[in-house]
Structures are given as C-alpha cells and as structure tokens.
Short mmCIF file of C-alpha atoms in Angstrom, two decimals:
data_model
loop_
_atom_site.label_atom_id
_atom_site.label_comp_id
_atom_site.label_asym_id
_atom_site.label_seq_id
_atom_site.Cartn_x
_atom_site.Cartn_y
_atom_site.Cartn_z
CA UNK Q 1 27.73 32.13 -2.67
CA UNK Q 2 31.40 32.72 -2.79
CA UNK Q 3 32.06 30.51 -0.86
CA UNK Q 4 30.16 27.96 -2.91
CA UNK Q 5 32.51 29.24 -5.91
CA UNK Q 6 35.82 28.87 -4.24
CA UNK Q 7 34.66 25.03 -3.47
CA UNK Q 8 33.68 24.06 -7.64
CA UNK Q 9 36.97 26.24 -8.53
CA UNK Q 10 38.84 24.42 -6.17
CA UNK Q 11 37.41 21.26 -7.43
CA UNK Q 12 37.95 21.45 -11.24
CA UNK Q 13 41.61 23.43 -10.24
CA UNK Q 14 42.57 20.11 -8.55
CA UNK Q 15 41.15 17.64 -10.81
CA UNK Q 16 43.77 19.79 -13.97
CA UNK Q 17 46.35 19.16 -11.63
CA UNK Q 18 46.07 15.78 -10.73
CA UNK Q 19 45.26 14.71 -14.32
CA UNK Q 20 48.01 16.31 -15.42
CA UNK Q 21 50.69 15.14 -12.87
CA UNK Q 22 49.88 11.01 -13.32
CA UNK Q 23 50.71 11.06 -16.77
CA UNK Q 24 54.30 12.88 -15.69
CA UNK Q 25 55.04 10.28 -12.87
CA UNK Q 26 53.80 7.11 -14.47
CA UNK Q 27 54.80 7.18 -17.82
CA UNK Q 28 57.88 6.55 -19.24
CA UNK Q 29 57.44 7.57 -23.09
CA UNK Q 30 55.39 10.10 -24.54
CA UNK Q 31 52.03 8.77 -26.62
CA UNK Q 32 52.76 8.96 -30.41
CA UNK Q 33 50.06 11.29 -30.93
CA UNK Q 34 52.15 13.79 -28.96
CA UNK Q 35 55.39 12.91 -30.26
CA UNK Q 36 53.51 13.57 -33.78
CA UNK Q 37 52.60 16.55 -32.77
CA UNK Q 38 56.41 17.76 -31.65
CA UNK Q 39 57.57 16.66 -35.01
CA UNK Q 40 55.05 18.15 -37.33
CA UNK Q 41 55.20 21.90 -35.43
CA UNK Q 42 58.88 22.06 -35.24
CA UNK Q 43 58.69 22.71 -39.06
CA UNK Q 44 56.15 25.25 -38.97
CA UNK Q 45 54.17 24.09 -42.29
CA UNK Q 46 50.81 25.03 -43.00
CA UNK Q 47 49.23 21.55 -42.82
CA UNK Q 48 50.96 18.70 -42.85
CA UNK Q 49 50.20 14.76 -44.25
CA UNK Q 50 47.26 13.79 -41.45
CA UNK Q 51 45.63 17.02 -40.43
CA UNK Q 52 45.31 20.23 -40.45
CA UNK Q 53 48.03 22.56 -38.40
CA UNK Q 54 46.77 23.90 -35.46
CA UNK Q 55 46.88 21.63 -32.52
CA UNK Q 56 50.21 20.99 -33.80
CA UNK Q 57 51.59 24.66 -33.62
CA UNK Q 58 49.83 24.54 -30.23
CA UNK Q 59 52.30 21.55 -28.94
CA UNK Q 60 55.29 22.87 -30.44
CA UNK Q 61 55.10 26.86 -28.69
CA UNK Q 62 53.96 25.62 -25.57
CA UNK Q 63 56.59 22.84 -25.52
CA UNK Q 64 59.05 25.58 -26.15
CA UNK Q 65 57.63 27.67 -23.83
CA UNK Q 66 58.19 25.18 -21.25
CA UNK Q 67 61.73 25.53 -21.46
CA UNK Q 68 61.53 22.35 -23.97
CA UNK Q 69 60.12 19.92 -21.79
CA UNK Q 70 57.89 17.30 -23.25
CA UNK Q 71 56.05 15.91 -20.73
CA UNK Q 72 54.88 19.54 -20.34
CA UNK Q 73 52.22 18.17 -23.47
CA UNK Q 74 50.36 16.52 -20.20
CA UNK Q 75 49.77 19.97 -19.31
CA UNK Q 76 48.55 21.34 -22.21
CA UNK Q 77 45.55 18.81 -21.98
CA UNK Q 78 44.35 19.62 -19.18
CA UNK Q 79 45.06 23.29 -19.89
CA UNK Q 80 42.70 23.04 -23.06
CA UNK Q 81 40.08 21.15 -21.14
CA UNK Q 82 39.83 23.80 -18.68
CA UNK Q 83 39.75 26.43 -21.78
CA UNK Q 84 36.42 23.62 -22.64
CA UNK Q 85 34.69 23.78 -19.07
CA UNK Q 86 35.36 27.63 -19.04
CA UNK Q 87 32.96 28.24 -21.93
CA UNK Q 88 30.81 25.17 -20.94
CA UNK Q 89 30.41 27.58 -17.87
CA UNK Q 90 29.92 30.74 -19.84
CA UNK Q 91 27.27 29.37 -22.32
CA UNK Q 92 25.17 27.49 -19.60
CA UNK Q 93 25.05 31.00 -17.66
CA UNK Q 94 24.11 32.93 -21.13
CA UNK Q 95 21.22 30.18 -20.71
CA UNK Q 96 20.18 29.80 -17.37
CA UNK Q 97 22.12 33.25 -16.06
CA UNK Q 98 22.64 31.07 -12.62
CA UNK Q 99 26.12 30.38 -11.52
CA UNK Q 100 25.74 27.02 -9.78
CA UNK Q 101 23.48 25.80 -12.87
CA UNK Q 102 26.47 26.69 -14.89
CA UNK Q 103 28.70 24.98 -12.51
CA UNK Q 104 26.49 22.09 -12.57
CA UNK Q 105 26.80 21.87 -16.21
CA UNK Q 106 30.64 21.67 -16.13
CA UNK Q 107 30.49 19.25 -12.91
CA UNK Q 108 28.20 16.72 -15.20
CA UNK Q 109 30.87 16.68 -18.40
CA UNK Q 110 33.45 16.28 -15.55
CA UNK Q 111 31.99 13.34 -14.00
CA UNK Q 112 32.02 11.44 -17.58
CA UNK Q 113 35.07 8.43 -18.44
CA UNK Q 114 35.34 10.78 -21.72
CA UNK Q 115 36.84 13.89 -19.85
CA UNK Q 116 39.40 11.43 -18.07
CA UNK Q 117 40.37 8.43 -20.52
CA UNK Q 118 39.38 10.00 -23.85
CA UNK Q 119 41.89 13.05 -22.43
CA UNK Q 120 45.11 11.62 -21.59
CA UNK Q 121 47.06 13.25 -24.82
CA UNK Q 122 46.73 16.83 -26.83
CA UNK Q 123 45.97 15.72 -30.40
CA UNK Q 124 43.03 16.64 -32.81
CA UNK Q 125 40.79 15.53 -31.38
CA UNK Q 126 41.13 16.72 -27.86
CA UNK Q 127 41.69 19.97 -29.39
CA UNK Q 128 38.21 20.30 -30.39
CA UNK Q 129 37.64 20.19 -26.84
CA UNK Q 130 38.15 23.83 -26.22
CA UNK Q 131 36.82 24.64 -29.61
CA UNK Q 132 33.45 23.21 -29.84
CA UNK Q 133 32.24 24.73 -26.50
CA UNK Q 134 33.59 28.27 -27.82
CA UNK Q 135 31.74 28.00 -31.20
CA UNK Q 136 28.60 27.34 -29.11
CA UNK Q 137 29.20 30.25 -26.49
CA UNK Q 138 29.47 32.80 -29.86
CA UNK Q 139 26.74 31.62 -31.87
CA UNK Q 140 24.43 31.93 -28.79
CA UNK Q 141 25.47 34.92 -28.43
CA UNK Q 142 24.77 36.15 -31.86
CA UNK Q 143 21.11 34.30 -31.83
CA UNK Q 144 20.83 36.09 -28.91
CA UNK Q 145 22.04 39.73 -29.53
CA UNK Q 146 22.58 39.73 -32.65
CA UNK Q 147 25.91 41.75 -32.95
CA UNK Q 148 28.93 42.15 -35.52
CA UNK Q 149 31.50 41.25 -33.10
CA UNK Q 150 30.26 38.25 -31.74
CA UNK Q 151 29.93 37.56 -35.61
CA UNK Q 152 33.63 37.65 -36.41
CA UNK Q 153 34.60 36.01 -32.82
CA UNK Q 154 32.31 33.46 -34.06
CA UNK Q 155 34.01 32.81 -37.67
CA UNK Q 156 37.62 33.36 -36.29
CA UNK Q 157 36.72 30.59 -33.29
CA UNK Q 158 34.98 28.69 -36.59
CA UNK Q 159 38.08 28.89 -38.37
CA UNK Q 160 40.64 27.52 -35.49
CA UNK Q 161 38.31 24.41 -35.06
CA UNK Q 162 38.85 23.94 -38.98
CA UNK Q 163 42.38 24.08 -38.51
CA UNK Q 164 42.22 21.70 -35.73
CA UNK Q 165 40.00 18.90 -37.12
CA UNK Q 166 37.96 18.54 -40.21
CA UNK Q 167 35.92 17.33 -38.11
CA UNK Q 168 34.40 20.52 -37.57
CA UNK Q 169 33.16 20.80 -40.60
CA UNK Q 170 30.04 18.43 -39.56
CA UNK Q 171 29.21 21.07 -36.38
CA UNK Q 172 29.35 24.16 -38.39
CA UNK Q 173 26.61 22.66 -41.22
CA UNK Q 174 24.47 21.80 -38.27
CA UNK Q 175 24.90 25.24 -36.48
CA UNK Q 176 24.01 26.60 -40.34
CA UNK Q 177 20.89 24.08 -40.36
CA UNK Q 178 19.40 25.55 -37.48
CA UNK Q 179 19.25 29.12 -38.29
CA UNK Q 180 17.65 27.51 -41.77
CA UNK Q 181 14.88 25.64 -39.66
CA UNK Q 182 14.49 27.48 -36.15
CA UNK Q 183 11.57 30.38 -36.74
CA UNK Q 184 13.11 32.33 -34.25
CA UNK Q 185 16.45 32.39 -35.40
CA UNK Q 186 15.42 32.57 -39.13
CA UNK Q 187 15.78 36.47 -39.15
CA UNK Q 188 19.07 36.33 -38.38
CA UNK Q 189 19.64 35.77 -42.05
CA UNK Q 190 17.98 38.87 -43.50
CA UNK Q 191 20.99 40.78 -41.48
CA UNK Q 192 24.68 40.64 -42.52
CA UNK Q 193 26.06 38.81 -39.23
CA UNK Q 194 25.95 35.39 -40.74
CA UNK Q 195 27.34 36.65 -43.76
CA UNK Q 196 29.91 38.69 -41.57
CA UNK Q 197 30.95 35.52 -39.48
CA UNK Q 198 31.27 33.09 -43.44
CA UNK Q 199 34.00 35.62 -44.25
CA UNK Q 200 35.78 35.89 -41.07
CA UNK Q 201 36.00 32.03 -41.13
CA UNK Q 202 36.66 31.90 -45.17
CA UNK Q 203 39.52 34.47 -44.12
CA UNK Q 204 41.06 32.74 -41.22
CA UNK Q 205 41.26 29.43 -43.54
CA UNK Q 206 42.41 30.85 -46.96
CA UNK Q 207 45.78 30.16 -46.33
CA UNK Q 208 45.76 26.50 -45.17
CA UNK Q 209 43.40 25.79 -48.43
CA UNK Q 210 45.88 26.92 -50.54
CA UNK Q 211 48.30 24.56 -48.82
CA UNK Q 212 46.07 21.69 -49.62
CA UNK Q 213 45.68 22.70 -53.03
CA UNK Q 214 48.93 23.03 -53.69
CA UNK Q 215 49.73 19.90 -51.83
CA UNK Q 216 47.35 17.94 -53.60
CA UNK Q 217 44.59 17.51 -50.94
CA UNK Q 218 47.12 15.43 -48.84
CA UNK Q 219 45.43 15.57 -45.34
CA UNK Q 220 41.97 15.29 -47.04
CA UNK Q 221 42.94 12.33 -48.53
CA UNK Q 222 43.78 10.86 -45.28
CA UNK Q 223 41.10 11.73 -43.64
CA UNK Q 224 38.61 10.22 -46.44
CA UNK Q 225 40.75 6.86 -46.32
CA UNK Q 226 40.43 6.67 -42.73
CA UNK Q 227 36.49 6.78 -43.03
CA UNK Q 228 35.73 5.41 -45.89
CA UNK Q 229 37.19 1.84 -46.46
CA UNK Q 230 36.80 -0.32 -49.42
CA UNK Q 231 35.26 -2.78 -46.93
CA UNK Q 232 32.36 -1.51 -45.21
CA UNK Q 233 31.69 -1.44 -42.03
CA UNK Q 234 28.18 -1.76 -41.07
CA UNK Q 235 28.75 -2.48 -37.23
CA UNK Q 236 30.44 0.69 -36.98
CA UNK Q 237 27.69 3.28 -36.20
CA UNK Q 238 26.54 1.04 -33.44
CA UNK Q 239 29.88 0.75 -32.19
CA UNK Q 240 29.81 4.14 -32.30
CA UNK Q 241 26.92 4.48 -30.25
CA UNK Q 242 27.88 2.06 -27.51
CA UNK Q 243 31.01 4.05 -27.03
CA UNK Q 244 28.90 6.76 -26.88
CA UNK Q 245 26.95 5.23 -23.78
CA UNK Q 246 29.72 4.18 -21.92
CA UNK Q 247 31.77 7.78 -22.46
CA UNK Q 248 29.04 9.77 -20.86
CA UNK Q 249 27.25 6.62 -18.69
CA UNK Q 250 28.74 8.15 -15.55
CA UNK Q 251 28.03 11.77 -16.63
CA UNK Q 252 24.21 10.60 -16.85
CA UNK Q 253 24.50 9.12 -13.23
CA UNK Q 254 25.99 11.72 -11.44
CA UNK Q 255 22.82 13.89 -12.96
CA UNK Q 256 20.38 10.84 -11.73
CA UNK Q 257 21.80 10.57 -8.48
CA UNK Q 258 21.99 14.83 -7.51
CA UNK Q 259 18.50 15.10 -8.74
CA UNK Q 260 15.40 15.23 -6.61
CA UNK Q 261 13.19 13.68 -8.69
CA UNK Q 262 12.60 11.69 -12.36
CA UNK Q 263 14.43 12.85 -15.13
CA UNK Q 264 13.86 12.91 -18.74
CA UNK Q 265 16.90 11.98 -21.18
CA UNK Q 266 14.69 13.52 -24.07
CA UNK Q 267 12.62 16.87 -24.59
CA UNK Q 268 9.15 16.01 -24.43
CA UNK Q 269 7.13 17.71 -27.48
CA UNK Q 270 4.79 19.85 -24.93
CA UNK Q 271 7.93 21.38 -23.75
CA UNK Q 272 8.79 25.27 -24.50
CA UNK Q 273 12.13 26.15 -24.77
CA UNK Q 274 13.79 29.21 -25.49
CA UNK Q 275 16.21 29.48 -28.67
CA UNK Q 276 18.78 29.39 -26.65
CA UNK Q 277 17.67 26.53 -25.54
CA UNK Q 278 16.61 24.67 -28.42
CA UNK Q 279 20.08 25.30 -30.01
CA UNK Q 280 21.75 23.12 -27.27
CA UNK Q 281 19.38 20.87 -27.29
CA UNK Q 282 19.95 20.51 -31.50
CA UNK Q 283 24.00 20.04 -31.33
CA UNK Q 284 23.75 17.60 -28.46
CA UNK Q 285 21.63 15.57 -30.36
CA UNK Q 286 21.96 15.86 -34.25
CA UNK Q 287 25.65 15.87 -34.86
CA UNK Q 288 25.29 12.41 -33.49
CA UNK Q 289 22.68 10.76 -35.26
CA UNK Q 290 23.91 12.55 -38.55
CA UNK Q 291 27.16 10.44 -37.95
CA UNK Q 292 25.42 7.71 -36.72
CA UNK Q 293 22.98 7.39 -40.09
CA UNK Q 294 25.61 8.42 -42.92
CA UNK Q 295 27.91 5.72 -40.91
CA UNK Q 296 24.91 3.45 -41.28
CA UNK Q 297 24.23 4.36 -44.97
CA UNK Q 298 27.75 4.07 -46.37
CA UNK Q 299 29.28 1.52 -44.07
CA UNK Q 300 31.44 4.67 -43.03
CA UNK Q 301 33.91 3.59 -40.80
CA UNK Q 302 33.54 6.04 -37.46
CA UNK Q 303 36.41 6.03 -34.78
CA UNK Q 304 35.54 5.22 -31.16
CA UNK Q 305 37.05 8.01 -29.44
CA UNK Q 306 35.87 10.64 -32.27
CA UNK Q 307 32.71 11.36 -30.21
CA UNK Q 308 34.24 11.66 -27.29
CA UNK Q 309 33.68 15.65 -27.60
CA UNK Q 310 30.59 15.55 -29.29
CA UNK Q 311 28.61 16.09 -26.27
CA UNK Q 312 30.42 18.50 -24.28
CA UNK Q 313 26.80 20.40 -23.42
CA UNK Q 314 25.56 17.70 -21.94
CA UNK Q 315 25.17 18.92 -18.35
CA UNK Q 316 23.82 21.94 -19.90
CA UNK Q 317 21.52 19.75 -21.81
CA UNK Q 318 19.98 17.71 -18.80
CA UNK Q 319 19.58 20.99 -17.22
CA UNK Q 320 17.64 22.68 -19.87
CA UNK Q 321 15.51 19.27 -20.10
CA UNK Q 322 14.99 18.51 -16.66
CA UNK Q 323 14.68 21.75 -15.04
CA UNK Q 324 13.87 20.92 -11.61
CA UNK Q 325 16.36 21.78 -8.81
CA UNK Q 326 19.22 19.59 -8.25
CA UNK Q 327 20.83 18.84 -4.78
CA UNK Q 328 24.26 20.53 -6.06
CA UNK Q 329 25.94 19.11 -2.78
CA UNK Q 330 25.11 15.93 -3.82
CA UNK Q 331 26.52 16.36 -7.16
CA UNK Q 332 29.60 18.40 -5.94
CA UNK Q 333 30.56 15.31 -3.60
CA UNK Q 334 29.83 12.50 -6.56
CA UNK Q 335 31.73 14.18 -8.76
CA UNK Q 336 34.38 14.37 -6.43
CA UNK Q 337 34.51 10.68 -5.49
CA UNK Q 338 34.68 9.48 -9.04
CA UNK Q 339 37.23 11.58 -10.16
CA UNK Q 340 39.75 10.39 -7.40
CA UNK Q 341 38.15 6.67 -8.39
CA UNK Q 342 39.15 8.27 -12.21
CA UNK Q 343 42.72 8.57 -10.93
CA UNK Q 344 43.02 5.51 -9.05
CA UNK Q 345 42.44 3.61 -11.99
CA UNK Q 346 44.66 5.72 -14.32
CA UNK Q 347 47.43 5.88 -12.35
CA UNK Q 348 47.11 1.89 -12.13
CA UNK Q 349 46.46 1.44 -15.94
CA UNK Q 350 49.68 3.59 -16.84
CA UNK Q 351 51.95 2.14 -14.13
CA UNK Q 352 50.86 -1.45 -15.46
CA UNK Q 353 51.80 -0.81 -18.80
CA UNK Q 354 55.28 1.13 -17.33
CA UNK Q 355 56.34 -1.87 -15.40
CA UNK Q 356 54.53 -5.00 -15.82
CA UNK Q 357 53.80 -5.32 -19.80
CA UNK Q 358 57.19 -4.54 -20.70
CA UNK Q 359 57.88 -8.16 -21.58
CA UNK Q 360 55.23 -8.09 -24.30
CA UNK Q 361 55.88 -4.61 -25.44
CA UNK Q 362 59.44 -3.91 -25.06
CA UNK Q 363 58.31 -0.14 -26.02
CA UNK Q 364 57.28 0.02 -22.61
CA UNK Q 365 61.03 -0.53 -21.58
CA UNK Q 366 62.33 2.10 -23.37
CA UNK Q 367 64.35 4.26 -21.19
CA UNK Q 368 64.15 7.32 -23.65
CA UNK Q 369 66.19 9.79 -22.22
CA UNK Q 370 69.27 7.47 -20.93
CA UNK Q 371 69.21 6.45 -24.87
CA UNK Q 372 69.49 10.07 -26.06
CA UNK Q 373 72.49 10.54 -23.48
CA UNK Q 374 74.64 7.67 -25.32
CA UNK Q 375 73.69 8.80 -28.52
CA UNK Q 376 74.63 12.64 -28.19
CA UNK Q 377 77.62 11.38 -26.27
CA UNK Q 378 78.99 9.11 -29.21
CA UNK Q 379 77.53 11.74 -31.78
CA UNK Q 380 79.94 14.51 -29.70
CA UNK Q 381 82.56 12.21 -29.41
CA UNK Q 382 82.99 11.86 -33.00
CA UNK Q 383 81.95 14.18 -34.78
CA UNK Q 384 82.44 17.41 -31.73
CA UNK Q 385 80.01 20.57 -32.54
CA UNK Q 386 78.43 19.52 -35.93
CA UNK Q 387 74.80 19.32 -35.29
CA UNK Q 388 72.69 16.33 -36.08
CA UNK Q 389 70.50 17.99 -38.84
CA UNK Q 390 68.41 14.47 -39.75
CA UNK Q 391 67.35 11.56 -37.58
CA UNK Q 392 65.14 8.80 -39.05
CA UNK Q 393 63.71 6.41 -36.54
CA UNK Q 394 60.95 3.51 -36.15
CA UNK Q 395 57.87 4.51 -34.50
CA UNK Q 396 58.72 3.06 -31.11
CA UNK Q 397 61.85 5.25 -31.08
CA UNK Q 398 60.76 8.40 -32.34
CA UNK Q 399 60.94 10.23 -29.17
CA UNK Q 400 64.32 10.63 -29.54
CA UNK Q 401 63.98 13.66 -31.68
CA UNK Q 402 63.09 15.78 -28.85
CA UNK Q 403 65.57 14.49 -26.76
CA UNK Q 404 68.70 14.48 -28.35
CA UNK Q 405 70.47 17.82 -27.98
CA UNK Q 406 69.84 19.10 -31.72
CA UNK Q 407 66.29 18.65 -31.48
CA UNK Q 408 67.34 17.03 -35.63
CA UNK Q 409 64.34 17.35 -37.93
CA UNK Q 410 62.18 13.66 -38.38
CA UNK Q 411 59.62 15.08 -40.83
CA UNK Q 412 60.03 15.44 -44.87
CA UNK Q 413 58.21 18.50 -46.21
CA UNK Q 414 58.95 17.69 -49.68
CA UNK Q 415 57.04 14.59 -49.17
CA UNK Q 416 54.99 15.56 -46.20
CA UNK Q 417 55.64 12.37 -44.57
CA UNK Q 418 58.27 10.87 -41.40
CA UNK Q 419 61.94 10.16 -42.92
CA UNK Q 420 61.83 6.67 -43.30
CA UNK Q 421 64.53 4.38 -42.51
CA UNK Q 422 64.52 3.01 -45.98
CA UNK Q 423 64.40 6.29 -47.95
CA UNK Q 424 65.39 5.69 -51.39
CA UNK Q 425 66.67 9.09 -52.51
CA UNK Q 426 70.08 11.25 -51.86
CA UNK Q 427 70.51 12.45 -48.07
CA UNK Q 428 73.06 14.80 -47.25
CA UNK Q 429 75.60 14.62 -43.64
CA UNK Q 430 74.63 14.54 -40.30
CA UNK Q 431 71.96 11.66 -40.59
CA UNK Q 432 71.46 9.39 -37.28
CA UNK Q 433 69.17 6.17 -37.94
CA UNK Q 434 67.54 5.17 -34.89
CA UNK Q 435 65.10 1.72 -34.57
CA UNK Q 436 64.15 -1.13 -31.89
CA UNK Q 437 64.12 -4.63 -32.65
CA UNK Q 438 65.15 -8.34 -31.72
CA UNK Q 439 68.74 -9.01 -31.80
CA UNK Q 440 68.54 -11.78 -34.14
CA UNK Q 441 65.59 -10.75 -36.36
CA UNK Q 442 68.09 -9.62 -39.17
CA UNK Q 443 66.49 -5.94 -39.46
CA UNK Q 444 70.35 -4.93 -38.83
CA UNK Q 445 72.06 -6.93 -41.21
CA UNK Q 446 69.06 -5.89 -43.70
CA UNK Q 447 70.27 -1.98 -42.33
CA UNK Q 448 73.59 -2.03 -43.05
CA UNK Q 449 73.38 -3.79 -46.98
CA UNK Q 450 70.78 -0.94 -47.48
CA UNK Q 451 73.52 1.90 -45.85
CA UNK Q 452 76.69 0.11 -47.31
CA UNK Q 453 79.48 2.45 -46.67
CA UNK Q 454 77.56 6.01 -45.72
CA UNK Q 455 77.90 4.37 -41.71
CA UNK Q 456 80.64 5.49 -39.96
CA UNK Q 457 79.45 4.16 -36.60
CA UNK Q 458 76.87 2.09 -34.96
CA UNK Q 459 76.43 0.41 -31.70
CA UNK Q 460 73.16 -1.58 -29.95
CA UNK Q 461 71.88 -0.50 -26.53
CA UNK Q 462 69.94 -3.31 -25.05
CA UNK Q 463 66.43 -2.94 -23.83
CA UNK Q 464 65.10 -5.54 -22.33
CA UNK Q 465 65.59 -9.97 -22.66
CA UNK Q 466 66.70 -10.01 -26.72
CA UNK Q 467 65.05 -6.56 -27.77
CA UNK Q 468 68.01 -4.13 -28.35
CA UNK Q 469 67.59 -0.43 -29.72
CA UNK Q 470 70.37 -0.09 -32.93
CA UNK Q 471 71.58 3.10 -34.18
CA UNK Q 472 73.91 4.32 -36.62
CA UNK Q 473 75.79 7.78 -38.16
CA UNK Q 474 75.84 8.00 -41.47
CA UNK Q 475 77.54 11.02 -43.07
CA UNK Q 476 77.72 10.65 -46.66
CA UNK Q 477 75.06 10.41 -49.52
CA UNK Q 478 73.34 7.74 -49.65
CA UNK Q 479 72.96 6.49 -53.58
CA UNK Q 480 69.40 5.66 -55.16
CA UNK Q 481 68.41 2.11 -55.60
#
C-alpha cells in the first residue's frame, strides 16, 4: 500500500510542478488578474474596488516571500490547488475511510480541463479552490461528530472564502439548507455548534463589512453590475451549463473508462446513503442548478469560468454514486496520459500567443523587464536616489509596477480605483506615466496637452512594426481641468 501512495503522491507532486513551470518558461507577461492582484495587496486595504481582500494579501506575502519575484504567482496556483486536492483527499476518506478511494477522488478532479485551463492564474476565483473543499471537510465533520472546534474551524474557513469571493455566499446558504431539510442532520440545530460556527464567521468578517460600509458598498456594487445587466441574458445559464460539460467532460471519462462496469451520473431514489453522503451529493448538485435557475429567471448574466470550482467533489461524488470497485491502475495511468496531453497543449497555446500573435496583439511583444531597465535607468539618471512614489500606466503596461526598482504605488485608495492616466486632480512629485500605443495614433500628442509643463522627460521604446511603449516624468502638480 505504500507503495501505491508514493506512486499518486508522486503523480499529483509532478503534475504542481509541471503546471507551474510552463507558465514561467512560456510566458512573457504576467495575466492581469495577477498583476491586479500585486497592485491591490501592496497597499494592504481591507477590500478594495472589485473584491474582497484575501486572495489579494495572499499574492502580495507570497510574492514577497519569494524574494519579489512575480512569476512566483504561477506557483502559488498550483500551491492552492494542492491545498484543494489535500482536503478533496481528507473529506473523501472521512466518507469512504479508504485511501485509494480518496485518491481516486482527487485523481478524477485532476483529470478534468477545469483543474488545468480554468487554473493558469491565482485570482478569486481560483482561490475558492482551496476554500470550498475545506468548508466541506469541516462541516462533515461537524454533521458527523458534532464538536465545538470543528465548529469554529468551520466559520473561520467560512469566513476566508467570504473574503475571497462573494461567491461563497451561495455555498454557505446551501450548506445552511441542508441541515434545515436533512432529518439526520436536523438535530444539529437544537445544539450551539451552528450557532458557534455563525459567530466565528460573523467575527472573522466584521472588519471587511465595515470597510464596505464605509466605502459605500464599492466591491458589492461591482459584483451586482457584473451579474446583473440592464440587458438580459437569457442564453446565459445554458452557456453556463455547456461550460459546465466540457470543464469536467474528461473528469467523467477517466471515471467511465477505470470502472468495471455501468455507471450512474445520478443517485437513483432506492439508493441509501449515509449523511455524509447525501451532503456531497447536495453541493455537487444544487449550487449548480440554483445558479443555473435564478440565471434563467432574471436573465442573470453567469461567467463561464465561475463554475469552474463548483464541482470540486466530483470524484468523490461518482464514488459515493457508483460504488462498485474501480480498476485504480487504470485510472492512475489515464490520468497520467492526459495530464502530459494537458501540458502539451498549454505549453503550445502560451508559446503561440508569446511568439506568433504578437503582430495582432503587440501586448504579446512586450519585453517587460528590458522596459523597466530603461526606465529606472533614465529615472536614476535624472533624478539619482529619489524614489518613484506614483506610476500610472495603461492596462497593457501595468506590469511595470513590480518591476521597476521602487515597486511605485498604481492603486488610489481615496478612490479605490487604478491611477489613471488622465486623472483630473492635483498629484504631487515623483509621478512616471507609462502606456503602449501606435506611433501615429495621436494618444501622445493628446498626453502631453493634458501634462503641459509638469514633464520633464519622455522618450518612446519601440515594440514591435509601429506599436511603441511612451513614457514620461512628471514632477510637478498637475492643475485641475
């Protein structure tokens, strides 16, 4: 048996490793997501204009750790899926309490295009990743024991998915909804746990709903626009659902082709199932079609990739519905083979866009770090130890804040926004302006009548056929227009 453990560790070890080195060799600018990410936690606020702080904070102390690296973000992904597939592990063996079922469980998320392509970047919703399997592990355990500490560990892991995704919000009134309608679990309410684990989670999110209070509901706000559009969208939940399908199509496969005989993709009602049991079998299932029918109610708009953690427990889900024996060798060797096919095809996607769609996205040609040389070169040049306190840049440039040598701040906290190039109040000295476009598109010219006199120097580094990236110092105030 151990040495059937040593073989899925070594497995999963490899596929965090390779997943996390392609990014590093094949891509020449961070995703915005991250950059985001770098920006927003490198002021430390307590939510910030799109969402909630956590994953944030996450980036910015692990980027630090790192001895400020940034592609070390590539890391961090893979780091907080295997933080997912470790408590996918630990709740299938509070279910099953067998250790290659449990590994089976984690093979059968592995084997799905979400783990891989819905993965490539630390953001909030890859966050949830880590934190939806942990609220399940907990609140298993307190159906099944019934204890005060796995009470608070469940509120306190409650409250960190909160502060990584509103999101959440949706899985915690389901996980409330079942101990409401499961028989079993309907005692459970008569004892102070529940109530025990509501003020944990109340407690660990006090803070940050003060913020949005006092900040106006700011990342609420957002997060209502980016659902609910004046248009609706009735084609959305189905969208939603074929995404869905294809996400987890090759988790479903791997499943069909390691078992020995039918399978079921739905509990039959002549089944018996522990509580346990039916509780996976309830937030694999009804998070989904609760999205899928207020989407279909309200035209609500739903995001492809947001499901793309919803069903984590699927392996464990299969397992608990089909529980026949599977030929674990034969799983162990498909999952294998895909993920290496997985690779292949990243590494090829990412390389394509590094080198051959540079031409139509001259983002792609951005040579990040050779900019951030010339700029702290003529910055030192100049202007010798002052430090670079502001830099304002386009989106396609914003890297650059994390690899100049003052790390300068790119995000407002008085408005809770990215400086913008066109700000229309006072700045103070030691601004840089920073932006990519066509030579002869007349964003410079529009640049300099907006900056008048604060520039002291600018200069163009060219990109790639007429795409050039400008930037500028500007050192005095800039008056309001």
């Amino acid at each position: 048996m151990r040495t059937i453990k040593n073989r899925y560790n070594c497995l999963i070890c490899a596929y965090i490793l390779v997943f996390s080195l392609i990014p590093i060799v094949s891509r020449n600018i961070l995703p915005y997501d991250m950059i985001e990410n770098l920006y927003w936690g490198k002021e430390l606020q307590l939510g910030y204009s799109k969402h909630p702080p956590l994953f944030a904070w996450i980036s910015f102390f692990f980027y630090r750790l790192s001895f400020s690296y940034p592609e070390s973000l590539y890391v961090l992904t893979q780091l907080n899926l295997l933080a997912g597939l470790f408590s996918i592990f630990k709740t299938s063996k509070l279910i099953f309490e067998d250790e290659r079922k449990s590994y089976a469980a984690v093979l059968i998320f592995l084997a799905s295009i979400s783990a891989v392509f819905s993965n490539e970047k630390f953001n909030a919703t890859t966050i949830l990743m880590s934190l939806f399997p942990a609220m399940f592990y907990f609140f298993i355990r307190l159906i099944k024991f019934n204890r005060k500490r796995d009470a608070v560990a469940l509120g306190a892991v409650s409250g960190l998915a909160f502060l990584g995704k509103y999101f959440a919000l949706l899985y915690l009134g389901c996980m409330g909804l079942f101990l409401i309608t499961n028989r079993e679990c309907r005692y459970i309410l008569k004892t102070p746990q529940p109530y025990i684990a509501i003020a944990t989670f109340l407690l660990c999110i006090s803070w940050h709903l003060i913020w949005l209070y006092d900040n106006n509901l700011i990342a609420v706000k957002y997060a209502l626009a980016k659902s609910l559009n004046a248009k609706k969208d009735f084609l959305s939940p189905f969208n939603f659902l074929l995404m869905q399908s294809i996400f987890f199509s090759t988790s479903l496969l791997a499943f069909r082709y390691a078992s020995i005989s039918k399978i079921n993709f739905f509990p039959r009602i002549n089944d018996h199932f522990s509580a346990e049991e039916k509780f996976i079998i309830f937030i694999t299932i009804a998070p989904g079609a609760i999205l899928f029918l207020v989407s279909l109610v309200f035209g609500m708009r739903i995001g492809s990739f947001w499901g793309t953690n919803m069903l984590m427990m699927l392996g464990t889900y299969l397992l608990i519905i089909n529980p026949r024996k599977l030929n674990y060798d034969k799983l162990f060797i498909f999952v294998r083979r895909i993920s290496c096919f997985f690779a292949v095809v990243l590494f090829a996607k990412l390389a394509i866009a590094k080198h051959f769609l540079r031409r139509y996205d001259p983002t792609n040609a951005l040579d990040v770090r050779k900019i951030a040389s010339l700029i702290d070169y003529d910055w030192r040049r100049r202007f010798g130890a002052k430090r670079m306190a502001i830099l304002k840049t386009d989106k396609a440039t914003a890297e650059l804040h994390i690899r100049l040598k003052d790390s300068p701040s790119s995000y407002d906290i008085r408005r809770n926004d990215l400086f913008n190039i066109y700000d229309k109040y006072p700045e103070n000295t030691d601004l840089c302006v920073v932006f990519l476009c066509a030579r002869n598109d007349g964003q410079t010219e529009r640049f300099k009548n907006f900056y008048g006199k604060s520039i002291l120097f600018d200069n163009m580094i060219h990109v790639i056929d007429n795409y050039v990236v400008y930037y500028a110092f500007c050192m005095k105030k800039i008056e309001e227009r």
